[in-house]
């Protein structure tokens, strides 16, 4: 997912809470931060004491009172809400102004305004590197490549900034056509490029045929339409061909889309349960999925949120063999609350569980076969053993 494309992760439950949107929030910015060490680290086994407890829930009414009181005193309601959330222990809680929230909502369509590059912290922690360049975007047209180093954005050095701050600079005002100046290094060469931000579409699902006849479906994020893309790819796969479902680095997305993807492999039934302020709800797959095709799911520490929900459903229901490393462990449910000043707070209101009742938040999902090195190669071996390759 492009670093300058923040994403809102939403779930609209079937037939409940009309007018409210439940969210499994994990922005693309935070996903990048997790991968680069800006969030609590896990140990070599994929576990960590910082993730041992579930995310705290927040009293939404109390938050609104705090914001209103701050505004009555002539202070910022948004700032008061940020302080309230910070004290609450809700590690996924966040507060957004109107523009930020509108950007997140726009990104649900799988589109964003930016320059078409993903950025991350270099291994030595001293530089910000370009990790991916979107074909046809402003950065690609300017000749910027993956591996280049970002020195500054609009004259501001980025070496000491967090990834999220770099993303904010790249996005700027979010207006297509606005200019942004990047100072770039490649080896010993350095130059400055002035780019024009553009409205870009992300491609969350890629499909390719492997040498042994199996089909690799890579899902980068569950934005709108991703579930249908997975379902269509499975329907179009040759008879008998196995599927390698690559969910590594998938930071989540729309849970409704993850449920559609689950429907590609399940004939109805439970995908997950979740609670909202103590009341239990459920997410179900549609009937008619392909239940016989060999299936292996590739996961890692970057598999989060809605992607973990899908993983848990396929694993618990015996539909897929999971290969890789333990997933991130983001299984909390958020609900947006409009504040008096027009800003929006995303607050944790509950947690979801896999069909077998396993909690995900703070724990993650352990794969059936642990494979830290050459995970894809091992997954392909497993798939072949299931009869999914020639």
Coordinates of C-alpha atoms in Angstrom, one line a residue:
X1 CA 0.0 0.0 0.0
X2 CA 1.5 3.4 -0.9
X3 CA 2.9 5.2 2.1
X4 CA 1.1 8.4 1.0
X5 CA -2.2 6.5 1.0
X6 CA -3.6 6.3 4.5
X7 CA -6.5 3.9 4.8
X8 CA -9.5 3.6 7.1
X9 CA -10.5 0.0 8.0
X10 CA -14.3 -0.2 8.4
X11 CA -16.9 -2.8 9.0
X12 CA -20.6 -2.3 8.6
X13 CA -22.2 -5.2 10.4
X14 CA -25.0 -7.1 8.7
X15 CA -28.3 -5.5 9.8
X16 CA -27.1 -3.9 13.0
X17 CA -26.2 -0.5 14.3
X18 CA -27.9 1.5 11.6
X19 CA -26.2 4.8 11.0
X20 CA -23.0 3.7 12.8
X21 CA -19.8 2.3 11.2
X22 CA -17.7 -0.1 13.2
X23 CA -14.0 -0.1 12.3
X24 CA -11.0 -2.2 12.6
X25 CA -8.6 0.7 12.3
X26 CA -5.0 0.3 11.1
X27 CA -3.8 2.9 8.8
X28 CA -1.2 2.3 6.1
X29 CA 1.0 4.7 7.9
X30 CA 0.9 2.7 11.1
X31 CA 1.5 -0.5 9.1
X32 CA 4.7 1.0 7.7
X33 CA 5.7 2.1 11.2
X34 CA 5.2 -1.4 12.6
X35 CA 7.4 -2.8 9.9
X36 CA 10.1 -0.3 10.6
X37 CA 10.1 -0.6 14.4
X38 CA 8.1 2.6 15.3
X39 CA 5.5 0.5 17.1
X40 CA 6.2 -2.0 20.0
X41 CA 8.5 -4.7 18.8
X42 CA 7.9 -8.5 19.0
X43 CA 10.6 -11.0 19.9
X44 CA 11.9 -13.6 17.5
X45 CA 9.0 -15.9 18.0
X46 CA 6.6 -13.1 17.0
X47 CA 5.3 -12.5 20.5
X48 CA 6.0 -9.5 22.8
X49 CA 5.1 -8.4 26.2
X50 CA 3.8 -5.1 24.9
X51 CA 1.1 -7.1 23.0
X52 CA 0.2 -9.4 25.9
X53 CA -3.0 -7.5 26.9
X54 CA -6.1 -6.6 24.9
X55 CA -6.6 -3.0 23.8
X56 CA -8.6 -1.0 26.4
X57 CA -12.0 0.3 25.5
X58 CA -13.0 3.9 25.9
X59 CA -16.0 5.7 27.4
X60 CA -17.3 7.6 24.4
X61 CA -19.7 9.7 26.4
X62 CA -16.9 10.8 28.7
X63 CA -14.7 11.7 25.7
X64 CA -17.4 13.9 24.3
X65 CA -17.9 15.7 27.6
X66 CA -14.2 16.3 27.8
X67 CA -14.1 17.8 24.3
X68 CA -17.1 20.0 24.9
X69 CA -15.7 21.2 28.2
X70 CA -12.4 22.2 26.5
X71 CA -14.3 24.1 23.8
X72 CA -16.3 25.9 26.5
X73 CA -13.0 27.1 28.0
X74 CA -11.8 28.3 24.6
X75 CA -9.5 25.3 24.1
X76 CA -9.2 22.8 21.2
X77 CA -11.7 20.0 21.5
X78 CA -9.5 17.9 19.2
X79 CA -6.5 18.4 21.5
X80 CA -8.6 17.5 24.6
X81 CA -9.8 14.4 22.8
X82 CA -6.3 13.4 21.9
X83 CA -5.2 13.8 25.5
X84 CA -8.2 11.8 26.7
X85 CA -7.5 8.9 24.3
X86 CA -3.8 9.0 25.2
X87 CA -4.6 8.5 28.9
X88 CA -7.2 5.8 28.2
X89 CA -4.8 3.0 27.2
X90 CA -6.6 2.6 23.9
X91 CA -3.5 2.0 21.7
X92 CA -5.6 2.1 18.5
X93 CA -7.7 5.1 19.5
X94 CA -7.0 8.2 17.4
X95 CA -8.5 11.6 16.7
X96 CA -8.8 13.1 13.2
X97 CA -9.8 16.5 11.9
X98 CA -12.4 16.8 9.2
X99 CA -9.9 16.7 6.3
X100 CA -8.0 13.8 7.7
X101 CA -11.1 11.8 8.2
X102 CA -12.4 12.7 4.7
X103 CA -9.0 11.4 3.3
X104 CA -9.5 8.1 5.1
X105 CA -13.0 7.7 3.8
X106 CA -11.9 8.5 0.3
X107 CA -9.2 5.9 0.6
X108 CA -11.8 3.2 1.1
X109 CA -12.4 3.4 -2.6
X110 CA -8.8 2.2 -3.2
X111 CA -7.7 5.6 -4.4
X112 CA -5.6 8.4 -2.9
X113 CA -3.9 11.7 -3.8
X114 CA -0.1 11.5 -3.7
X115 CA 3.0 10.9 -5.7
X116 CA 2.9 7.2 -5.9
X117 CA 5.6 5.9 -3.7
X118 CA 5.9 3.9 -0.5
X119 CA 8.5 4.8 2.0
X120 CA 10.0 3.1 5.0
X121 CA 12.8 3.4 7.5
X122 CA 16.1 1.9 6.3
X123 CA 17.6 -1.0 8.2
X124 CA 20.2 1.2 9.9
X125 CA 17.4 3.5 11.0
X126 CA 19.2 6.6 9.8
X127 CA 17.5 7.1 6.5
X128 CA 14.1 7.0 4.8
X129 CA 14.1 4.7 1.7
X130 CA 11.7 4.4 -1.2
X131 CA 10.3 0.9 -0.8
X132 CA 8.0 0.8 -3.8
X133 CA 7.0 3.0 -6.8
X134 CA 3.6 2.8 -8.3
X135 CA 3.8 2.3 -12.1
X136 CA 2.5 5.4 -14.0
X137 CA 2.5 7.7 -11.0
X138 CA 4.3 11.0 -10.6
X139 CA 7.3 9.4 -8.9
X140 CA 7.7 6.7 -11.5
X141 CA 7.5 9.2 -14.3
X142 CA 10.3 11.3 -12.6
X143 CA 12.5 8.2 -12.6
X144 CA 12.5 7.6 -8.8
X145 CA 13.1 3.9 -8.0
X146 CA 12.7 1.6 -5.1
X147 CA 15.9 1.8 -3.0
X148 CA 16.4 5.5 -3.5
X149 CA 16.7 7.6 -0.3
X150 CA 14.5 10.5 0.6
X151 CA 16.6 13.3 2.0
X152 CA 13.9 16.0 2.3
X153 CA 10.4 16.9 1.3
X154 CA 9.7 20.5 0.4
X155 CA 13.0 21.4 1.9
X156 CA 12.4 19.7 5.3
X157 CA 14.9 17.0 6.1
X158 CA 13.2 13.7 6.8
X159 CA 16.0 11.7 8.4
X160 CA 14.8 12.5 11.9
X161 CA 11.0 12.2 11.2
X162 CA 8.7 9.3 11.8
X163 CA 7.3 7.5 8.8
X164 CA 3.9 9.0 9.5
X165 CA 5.4 12.5 9.4
X166 CA 7.0 11.8 6.1
X167 CA 3.7 10.5 4.7
X168 CA 2.0 13.7 5.9
X169 CA 4.6 15.8 4.0
X170 CA 4.2 13.7 0.8
X171 CA 0.4 14.0 0.9
X172 CA 0.5 17.7 1.7
X173 CA -2.9 19.4 1.2
X174 CA -4.2 16.3 -0.6
X175 CA -5.1 18.3 -3.7
X176 CA -4.4 16.8 -7.1
X177 CA -2.0 19.0 -9.1
X178 CA -0.3 20.6 -6.0
X179 CA 3.5 20.6 -6.2
X180 CA 5.9 18.8 -3.8
X181 CA 9.7 18.9 -4.0
X182 CA 11.7 15.8 -3.2
X183 CA 15.4 15.6 -2.5
X184 CA 16.6 12.2 -3.5
X185 CA 19.8 10.2 -3.3
X186 CA 20.9 7.1 -5.2
X187 CA 24.4 5.9 -4.4
X188 CA 26.6 9.0 -4.6
X189 CA 24.2 10.9 -6.8
X190 CA 21.7 13.4 -5.4
X191 CA 19.1 15.6 -7.1
X192 CA 15.8 17.4 -6.5
X193 CA 12.6 16.5 -8.3
X194 CA 9.4 18.7 -8.2
X195 CA 6.4 16.4 -8.6
X196 CA 2.7 17.2 -9.0
X197 CA 0.4 15.1 -6.8
X198 CA -2.2 13.1 -8.6
X199 CA -5.3 11.0 -7.9
X200 CA -4.0 7.4 -8.0
X201 CA -5.7 4.1 -7.8
X202 CA -4.2 1.3 -5.7
X203 CA -4.2 -2.3 -6.9
X204 CA -4.8 -4.3 -3.8
X205 CA -5.0 -7.7 -5.5
X206 CA -2.5 -9.2 -8.0
X207 CA -2.8 -12.7 -9.5
X208 CA -0.2 -14.7 -11.3
X209 CA 0.2 -18.3 -12.5
X210 CA 3.1 -20.1 -10.9
X211 CA 5.4 -22.5 -12.8
X212 CA 3.8 -25.6 -11.3
X213 CA 0.3 -24.5 -12.4
X214 CA -0.8 -23.1 -9.0
X215 CA -2.3 -19.6 -8.7
X216 CA -0.7 -17.0 -6.5
X217 CA -3.2 -14.4 -5.2
X218 CA -1.5 -11.5 -3.4
X219 CA -3.8 -9.3 -1.3
X220 CA -2.1 -6.1 -0.2
X221 CA -5.2 -4.5 1.5
X222 CA -8.9 -5.1 1.8
X223 CA -10.1 -1.9 0.1
X224 CA -13.4 -1.8 -1.9
X225 CA -13.6 -4.5 -4.5
X226 CA -10.7 -6.6 -3.1
X227 CA -12.9 -9.4 -2.0
X228 CA -14.6 -9.7 -5.4
X229 CA -11.2 -9.7 -7.0
X230 CA -10.2 -12.7 -4.9
X231 CA -13.4 -14.5 -5.6
X232 CA -13.1 -13.9 -9.4
X233 CA -9.5 -15.1 -9.3
X234 CA -10.5 -18.3 -7.6
X235 CA -13.4 -18.9 -10.1
X236 CA -11.0 -18.2 -13.1
X237 CA -8.3 -20.6 -11.8
X238 CA -7.9 -23.8 -13.8
X239 CA -9.7 -26.8 -12.4
X240 CA -7.6 -28.6 -9.8
X241 CA -5.1 -25.8 -9.5
X242 CA -4.1 -24.9 -6.0
X243 CA -4.2 -21.4 -4.6
X244 CA -1.4 -19.7 -2.7
X245 CA -3.1 -16.8 -0.8
X246 CA -0.4 -14.3 0.1
X247 CA -1.5 -12.1 3.0
X248 CA 1.9 -11.0 4.1
X249 CA 2.2 -7.3 4.9
X250 CA -1.6 -6.9 4.5
X251 CA -2.5 -4.2 7.1
X252 CA -6.2 -5.0 6.9
X253 CA -9.0 -3.0 5.5
X254 CA -12.8 -3.4 5.1
X255 CA -13.9 -6.4 7.0
X256 CA -16.8 -6.8 4.6
X257 CA -14.2 -7.3 1.9
X258 CA -12.4 -9.9 3.9
X259 CA -15.7 -11.7 4.4
X260 CA -16.2 -11.7 0.6
X261 CA -12.7 -13.2 0.2
X262 CA -13.6 -15.9 2.7
X263 CA -16.7 -16.6 0.7
X264 CA -14.4 -17.6 -2.2
X265 CA -13.2 -20.6 -0.2
X266 CA -16.1 -21.4 2.1
X267 CA -19.7 -22.5 1.6
X268 CA -21.2 -20.1 4.0
X269 CA -20.8 -20.2 7.8
X270 CA -19.1 -18.2 10.4
X271 CA -16.1 -16.0 9.7
X272 CA -15.7 -14.3 13.0
X273 CA -17.6 -13.0 16.1
X274 CA -17.1 -9.6 17.7
X275 CA -18.5 -7.7 20.6
X276 CA -19.6 -4.1 20.6
X277 CA -19.8 -2.7 24.1
X278 CA -20.6 -6.1 25.5
X279 CA -23.1 -7.2 22.8
X280 CA -21.9 -10.1 20.6
X281 CA -22.3 -9.9 16.8
X282 CA -21.1 -12.1 13.9
X283 CA -19.7 -12.0 10.4
X284 CA -20.7 -14.7 7.9
X285 CA -19.5 -15.9 4.6
X286 CA -21.8 -16.3 1.6
X287 CA -22.5 -19.8 0.3
X288 CA -21.2 -21.3 -2.9
X289 CA -17.4 -21.0 -2.4
X290 CA -14.8 -23.4 -3.7
X291 CA -14.3 -25.8 -0.8
X292 CA -12.2 -28.4 -2.6
X293 CA -9.4 -26.5 -4.2
X294 CA -6.1 -26.9 -2.3
X295 CA -5.3 -23.7 -0.4
X296 CA -2.3 -22.4 1.5
X297 CA -2.3 -19.0 3.2
X298 CA 1.0 -17.1 3.6
X299 CA 1.1 -14.9 6.7
X300 CA 3.7 -12.9 8.7
X301 CA 4.0 -10.2 11.4
X302 CA 2.6 -7.6 8.9
X303 CA -0.6 -9.6 8.5
X304 CA -3.1 -7.5 10.5
X305 CA -6.7 -6.7 11.4
X306 CA -9.1 -7.8 8.6
X307 CA -6.4 -10.0 7.1
X308 CA -6.1 -11.8 10.5
X309 CA -9.8 -12.2 10.5
X310 CA -9.7 -14.0 7.2
X311 CA -6.7 -16.1 8.3
X312 CA -8.5 -17.2 11.4
X313 CA -11.6 -18.2 9.5
X314 CA -9.6 -20.3 7.0
X315 CA -7.5 -21.9 9.7
X316 CA -10.2 -22.7 12.3
X317 CA -12.5 -24.1 9.7
X318 CA -9.8 -26.4 8.3
X319 CA -9.9 -24.8 4.9
X320 CA -6.3 -23.7 4.5
X321 CA -2.9 -24.7 5.7
X322 CA -1.2 -21.5 7.1
X323 CA 2.5 -21.0 6.6
X324 CA 4.8 -18.2 7.7
X325 CA 5.2 -16.4 11.1
X326 CA 2.8 -15.2 13.7
X327 CA 0.5 -12.4 12.7
X328 CA 0.5 -9.0 14.2
X329 CA -2.4 -9.3 16.7
X330 CA -4.7 -6.4 15.9
X331 CA -8.2 -7.7 16.8
X332 CA -9.9 -4.7 18.3
X333 CA -13.0 -3.0 16.9
X334 CA -13.3 0.8 16.6
X335 CA -16.3 3.1 16.3
X336 CA -16.1 6.7 15.1
X337 CA -17.5 9.4 17.4
X338 CA -18.2 12.9 16.0
X339 CA -16.9 15.6 18.4
X340 CA -18.4 19.0 19.0
X341 CA -15.7 20.8 16.9
X342 CA -16.3 18.5 13.8
X343 CA -13.3 16.2 14.4
X344 CA -13.8 12.5 14.7
X345 CA -12.4 10.1 17.3
X346 CA -11.9 6.4 16.5
X347 CA -12.4 4.5 19.8
X348 CA -12.0 0.8 20.6
X349 CA -15.4 -0.6 21.6
X350 CA -14.8 -4.3 21.4
X351 CA -12.7 -7.2 20.1
X352 CA -13.2 -9.9 17.5
X353 CA -12.6 -13.7 17.8
X354 CA -12.0 -16.5 15.2
X355 CA -14.7 -19.1 14.6
X356 CA -13.2 -21.3 17.3
X357 CA -13.4 -18.5 19.8
X358 CA -9.7 -17.5 19.8
X359 CA -9.0 -13.9 20.6
X360 CA -6.6 -12.2 18.2
X361 CA -5.9 -8.8 19.8
X362 CA -2.5 -8.8 21.4
X363 CA -1.9 -12.5 20.5
X364 CA -2.0 -12.9 16.7
X365 CA -2.5 -16.1 14.9
X366 CA 0.2 -18.8 14.9
X367 CA 0.7 -20.5 11.5
X368 CA 0.4 -24.3 11.1
X369 CA 3.9 -24.3 9.7
X370 CA 6.4 -21.8 10.9
X371 CA 8.7 -20.6 8.1
X372 CA 10.7 -17.4 8.7
X373 CA 13.1 -18.0 5.8
X374 CA 12.0 -18.9 2.3
X375 CA 8.4 -18.9 3.4
X376 CA 7.0 -18.7 -0.1
X377 CA 9.1 -21.7 -1.2
X378 CA 7.9 -23.8 1.7
X379 CA 4.3 -22.7 1.2
X380 CA 4.6 -23.8 -2.5
X381 CA 6.0 -27.2 -1.3
X382 CA 3.1 -27.6 1.1
X383 CA 0.6 -26.7 -1.7
X384 CA 2.2 -29.2 -4.0
X385 CA 1.8 -31.8 -1.3
X386 CA -1.9 -31.1 -1.1
X387 CA -2.2 -31.7 -4.8
X388 CA -2.3 -28.1 -5.8
X389 CA 0.6 -28.1 -8.2
X390 CA 2.0 -30.2 -11.0

